């Protein structure tokens, strides 16, 4: 007795198709791209300066007020930095789409995908704590063992007085920059990738580090430009940062679109 072969069941395709998850692939951009990123940031600020100044002031208060309470305040500020940065990026996106940001955009990092963005804040806080503790131990271990420590090492060979102090401060500052650089690379693009692309914190951090390493020359040029702008922003009692922060936010948004979206 023969049996009829069973036909394979067809899988129904449902429309619309689910979007392909963003994988965090980045591209290599031009070494001089930092000039264009800052130019786009300035154009964005210049379009609606009043609203951007209000967002910038709120951003600064959100970071500086907690930071005034010694180490706990510093850790709280480091926790708040990624969500607040994500809020500024949300304002940049709205500025492009609608022509102007809104005051509530600064809270986007706490509301839209807040768990992921605040996860970045937790990782930033833990990284900052680890670096601060490491700097403390390096500076005081030598002193506890009658050694020079970092500050003393910086002044070895000096003539006393202000020389050893400045040498120690420069050495400590250089070491702090070296230690904080990987953390800065990890968090440069991560808030944008989590908030705007829905990536999880750890993959976003990996993608951010990879993009920064691929474009190390562009970020070297950008870092030099930012250092120069920060110097001039600090001259008028620091008030220049009210302008520099929105411009930097626009530049960050432009760099994200350039390296990850190719636009």
Coordinates of C-alpha atoms in Angstrom, one line a residue:
X1 CA 0.0 0.0 0.0
X2 CA 1.5 3.3 -1.1
X3 CA 1.3 6.4 1.0
X4 CA 1.3 9.9 -0.4
X5 CA 4.5 11.9 0.4
X6 CA 3.9 14.7 2.8
X7 CA 4.6 18.1 1.4
X8 CA 6.9 20.4 3.4
X9 CA 5.0 23.0 5.2
X10 CA 5.6 26.5 3.8
X11 CA 6.7 29.2 6.3
X12 CA 4.6 32.3 6.1
X13 CA 6.5 35.5 5.8
X14 CA 5.0 38.3 7.8
X15 CA 5.2 41.9 6.7
X16 CA 6.6 44.3 7.6
X17 CA 9.9 42.5 8.2
X18 CA 11.7 43.1 11.5
X19 CA 14.5 45.5 11.1
X20 CA 18.0 44.1 11.0
X21 CA 19.7 44.8 14.4
X22 CA 22.4 47.4 14.3
X23 CA 25.8 45.6 14.6
X24 CA 27.9 48.7 15.4
X25 CA 30.0 48.5 12.3
X26 CA 32.1 51.6 11.8
X27 CA 34.2 53.0 8.9
X28 CA 37.5 54.9 8.6
X29 CA 37.0 58.6 8.0
X30 CA 39.3 61.3 6.8
X31 CA 42.0 62.5 9.3
X32 CA 40.7 66.0 9.0
X33 CA 37.1 65.1 9.7
X34 CA 37.2 66.8 13.1
X35 CA 37.2 70.2 11.4
X36 CA 33.9 69.3 9.7
X37 CA 32.4 67.8 12.9
X38 CA 33.1 71.0 14.8
X39 CA 31.7 73.1 11.9
X40 CA 28.5 71.1 12.0
X41 CA 28.3 71.6 15.7
X42 CA 28.7 75.3 15.4
X43 CA 26.1 75.5 12.6
X44 CA 23.6 73.6 14.9
X45 CA 24.3 75.9 17.8
X46 CA 24.1 79.1 15.7
X47 CA 20.6 78.1 14.4
X48 CA 19.0 78.3 17.9
X49 CA 21.6 79.7 20.3
X50 CA 19.1 80.5 23.1
X51 CA 17.7 77.0 23.4
X52 CA 21.2 75.5 23.3
X53 CA 22.5 77.9 26.0
X54 CA 19.6 76.7 28.2
X55 CA 20.4 73.1 27.6
X56 CA 24.1 73.7 28.1
X57 CA 23.5 75.5 31.5
X58 CA 21.3 72.6 32.7
X59 CA 24.0 70.1 31.5
X60 CA 26.7 71.9 33.4
X61 CA 24.6 72.2 36.6
X62 CA 23.8 68.5 36.4
X63 CA 27.4 67.6 36.4
X64 CA 29.1 70.3 38.5
X65 CA 26.7 70.5 41.5
X66 CA 27.2 66.9 42.5
X67 CA 30.9 67.1 41.8
X68 CA 31.4 69.6 44.6
X69 CA 31.0 66.9 47.2
X70 CA 34.4 65.3 47.1
X71 CA 34.8 61.7 45.9
X72 CA 31.0 60.7 46.2
X73 CA 30.1 63.8 44.1
X74 CA 32.7 62.9 41.5
X75 CA 31.3 59.4 41.2
X76 CA 27.8 60.7 41.0
X77 CA 28.8 63.1 38.2
X78 CA 30.5 60.3 36.4
X79 CA 27.3 58.3 36.6
X80 CA 25.2 61.1 35.3
X81 CA 27.5 62.0 32.4
X82 CA 26.4 59.3 29.9
X83 CA 22.6 60.0 30.4
X84 CA 23.2 63.7 30.1
X85 CA 25.3 63.3 27.1
X86 CA 22.6 61.1 25.5
X87 CA 20.2 63.9 26.2
X88 CA 22.3 66.4 24.3
X89 CA 22.5 63.9 21.4
X90 CA 18.7 63.6 21.5
X91 CA 18.6 67.4 21.3
X92 CA 20.9 67.3 18.3
X93 CA 18.7 64.7 16.5
X94 CA 15.6 66.8 17.1
X95 CA 17.4 70.0 16.0
X96 CA 18.1 68.3 12.6
X97 CA 14.7 66.7 12.3
X98 CA 12.5 69.6 13.5
X99 CA 14.8 72.6 13.4
X100 CA 15.2 73.2 17.2
X101 CA 15.8 71.2 20.3
X102 CA 13.4 71.1 23.3
X103 CA 14.3 71.6 27.0
X104 CA 13.0 68.1 27.8
X105 CA 15.5 66.5 25.4
X106 CA 18.1 66.5 28.1
X107 CA 16.1 63.9 30.0
X108 CA 16.0 61.5 27.1
X109 CA 18.9 59.5 28.5
X110 CA 16.9 58.8 31.6
X111 CA 13.6 58.0 29.9
X112 CA 14.2 56.5 26.4
X113 CA 16.2 53.3 26.8
X114 CA 17.1 54.7 30.2
X115 CA 18.2 51.3 31.5
X116 CA 20.8 50.9 28.9
X117 CA 22.1 54.5 29.1
X118 CA 22.2 54.4 32.9
X119 CA 24.0 51.1 32.6
X120 CA 26.7 53.1 30.8
X121 CA 26.6 55.5 33.7
X122 CA 27.2 52.7 36.2
X123 CA 30.2 51.4 34.1
X124 CA 31.6 54.9 33.8
X125 CA 31.3 55.4 37.6
X126 CA 33.0 52.1 38.3
X127 CA 35.8 52.9 35.8
X128 CA 36.3 56.4 37.4
X129 CA 36.4 54.9 40.9
X130 CA 39.0 52.3 39.8
X131 CA 41.2 55.0 38.2
X132 CA 41.0 57.3 41.2
X133 CA 41.9 54.5 43.6
X134 CA 44.8 53.5 41.3
X135 CA 46.1 57.0 41.2
X136 CA 45.8 57.3 45.0
X137 CA 47.6 54.0 45.6
X138 CA 50.4 54.9 43.2
X139 CA 50.9 58.3 44.8
X140 CA 50.8 57.1 48.4
X141 CA 52.5 53.7 48.2
X142 CA 55.9 55.1 47.7
X143 CA 55.4 57.7 50.5
X144 CA 54.2 54.9 52.9
X145 CA 57.4 53.0 52.1
X146 CA 59.6 56.1 52.3
X147 CA 59.7 56.2 48.6
X148 CA 59.0 59.3 46.4
X149 CA 55.6 58.4 45.1
X150 CA 54.3 59.9 41.9
X151 CA 54.6 63.5 43.0
X152 CA 58.0 63.0 44.5
X153 CA 59.2 61.2 41.4
X154 CA 58.1 64.2 39.3
X155 CA 60.3 66.4 41.4
X156 CA 63.4 64.2 41.6
X157 CA 66.4 66.1 40.3
X158 CA 64.7 69.5 40.9
X159 CA 66.0 72.3 43.0
X160 CA 63.2 72.2 45.6
X161 CA 60.4 74.7 46.1
X162 CA 58.0 74.9 43.3
X163 CA 60.0 72.6 41.0
X164 CA 59.1 69.3 42.7
X165 CA 55.5 70.3 43.1
X166 CA 55.0 71.2 39.4
X167 CA 56.9 68.1 38.3
X168 CA 54.7 65.9 40.5
X169 CA 51.5 67.5 39.3
X170 CA 52.5 67.2 35.6
X171 CA 53.4 63.5 36.1
X172 CA 50.2 62.8 37.9
X173 CA 48.2 64.7 35.3
X174 CA 49.9 62.7 32.5
X175 CA 49.2 59.4 34.2
X176 CA 45.6 60.4 34.7
X177 CA 45.2 61.3 31.0
X178 CA 46.7 57.9 30.0
X179 CA 44.3 56.0 32.4
X180 CA 41.2 58.0 31.4
X181 CA 41.8 57.7 27.7
X182 CA 40.5 54.1 27.3
X183 CA 37.4 55.1 29.3
X184 CA 36.9 58.1 27.1
X185 CA 37.1 56.0 24.0
X186 CA 34.6 53.5 25.5
X187 CA 32.1 56.2 26.1
X188 CA 32.5 58.5 23.2
X189 CA 30.0 56.8 20.9
X190 CA 28.3 54.4 23.4
X191 CA 25.5 56.8 24.5
X192 CA 24.6 57.4 20.8
X193 CA 24.7 53.7 20.0
X194 CA 22.5 52.8 23.0
X195 CA 20.0 55.7 22.7
X196 CA 19.7 56.0 18.9
X197 CA 20.4 52.4 17.8
X198 CA 19.2 50.4 20.7
X199 CA 22.4 48.5 21.3
X200 CA 23.2 47.0 24.7
X201 CA 25.8 48.8 26.8
X202 CA 28.7 46.3 26.5
X203 CA 28.4 45.8 22.7
X204 CA 28.1 49.6 22.3
X205 CA 31.3 50.1 24.4
X206 CA 33.2 47.6 22.2
X207 CA 31.9 49.3 19.0
X208 CA 32.9 52.7 20.4
X209 CA 36.5 51.6 21.2
X210 CA 36.8 49.9 17.8
X211 CA 35.7 53.0 16.0
X212 CA 38.1 55.3 18.0
X213 CA 41.0 53.0 17.3
X214 CA 40.2 52.8 13.6
X215 CA 40.1 56.6 13.4
X216 CA 42.9 57.4 15.9
X217 CA 44.4 60.0 13.6
X218 CA 41.1 61.8 13.1
X219 CA 40.6 61.8 16.9
X220 CA 44.1 63.0 17.5
X221 CA 43.5 66.0 15.3
X222 CA 40.0 66.5 16.9
X223 CA 41.5 66.3 20.4
X224 CA 44.1 68.9 19.6
X225 CA 41.4 71.2 18.3
X226 CA 39.2 70.6 21.3
X227 CA 42.1 71.3 23.7
X228 CA 42.6 74.6 22.0
X229 CA 38.9 75.5 22.1
X230 CA 38.7 74.5 25.8
X231 CA 41.6 76.8 26.6
X232 CA 39.8 79.8 25.1
X233 CA 36.5 78.7 26.6
X234 CA 38.0 78.8 30.1
X235 CA 39.4 82.3 29.8
X236 CA 36.2 84.3 30.4
X237 CA 35.6 82.7 33.8
X238 CA 34.7 79.4 32.1
X239 CA 31.6 81.0 30.5
X240 CA 32.8 79.9 27.1
X241 CA 31.9 76.3 27.9
X242 CA 28.2 77.3 27.7
X243 CA 28.9 77.6 23.9
X244 CA 31.5 74.9 23.6
X245 CA 29.3 72.2 25.1
X246 CA 26.5 72.5 22.5
X247 CA 29.1 72.8 19.7
X248 CA 30.9 69.7 21.1
X249 CA 27.6 67.8 21.3
X250 CA 26.8 68.6 17.7
X251 CA 30.4 67.5 16.7
X252 CA 29.8 64.2 18.6
X253 CA 26.5 63.7 16.8
X254 CA 28.2 64.5 13.5
X255 CA 31.1 62.1 14.2
X256 CA 28.6 59.3 15.1
X257 CA 26.7 59.8 11.8
X258 CA 29.9 60.0 9.8
X259 CA 31.6 56.9 11.2
X260 CA 28.6 54.6 11.9
X261 CA 26.1 55.8 9.3
X262 CA 28.3 57.2 6.6
X263 CA 26.3 60.4 6.3

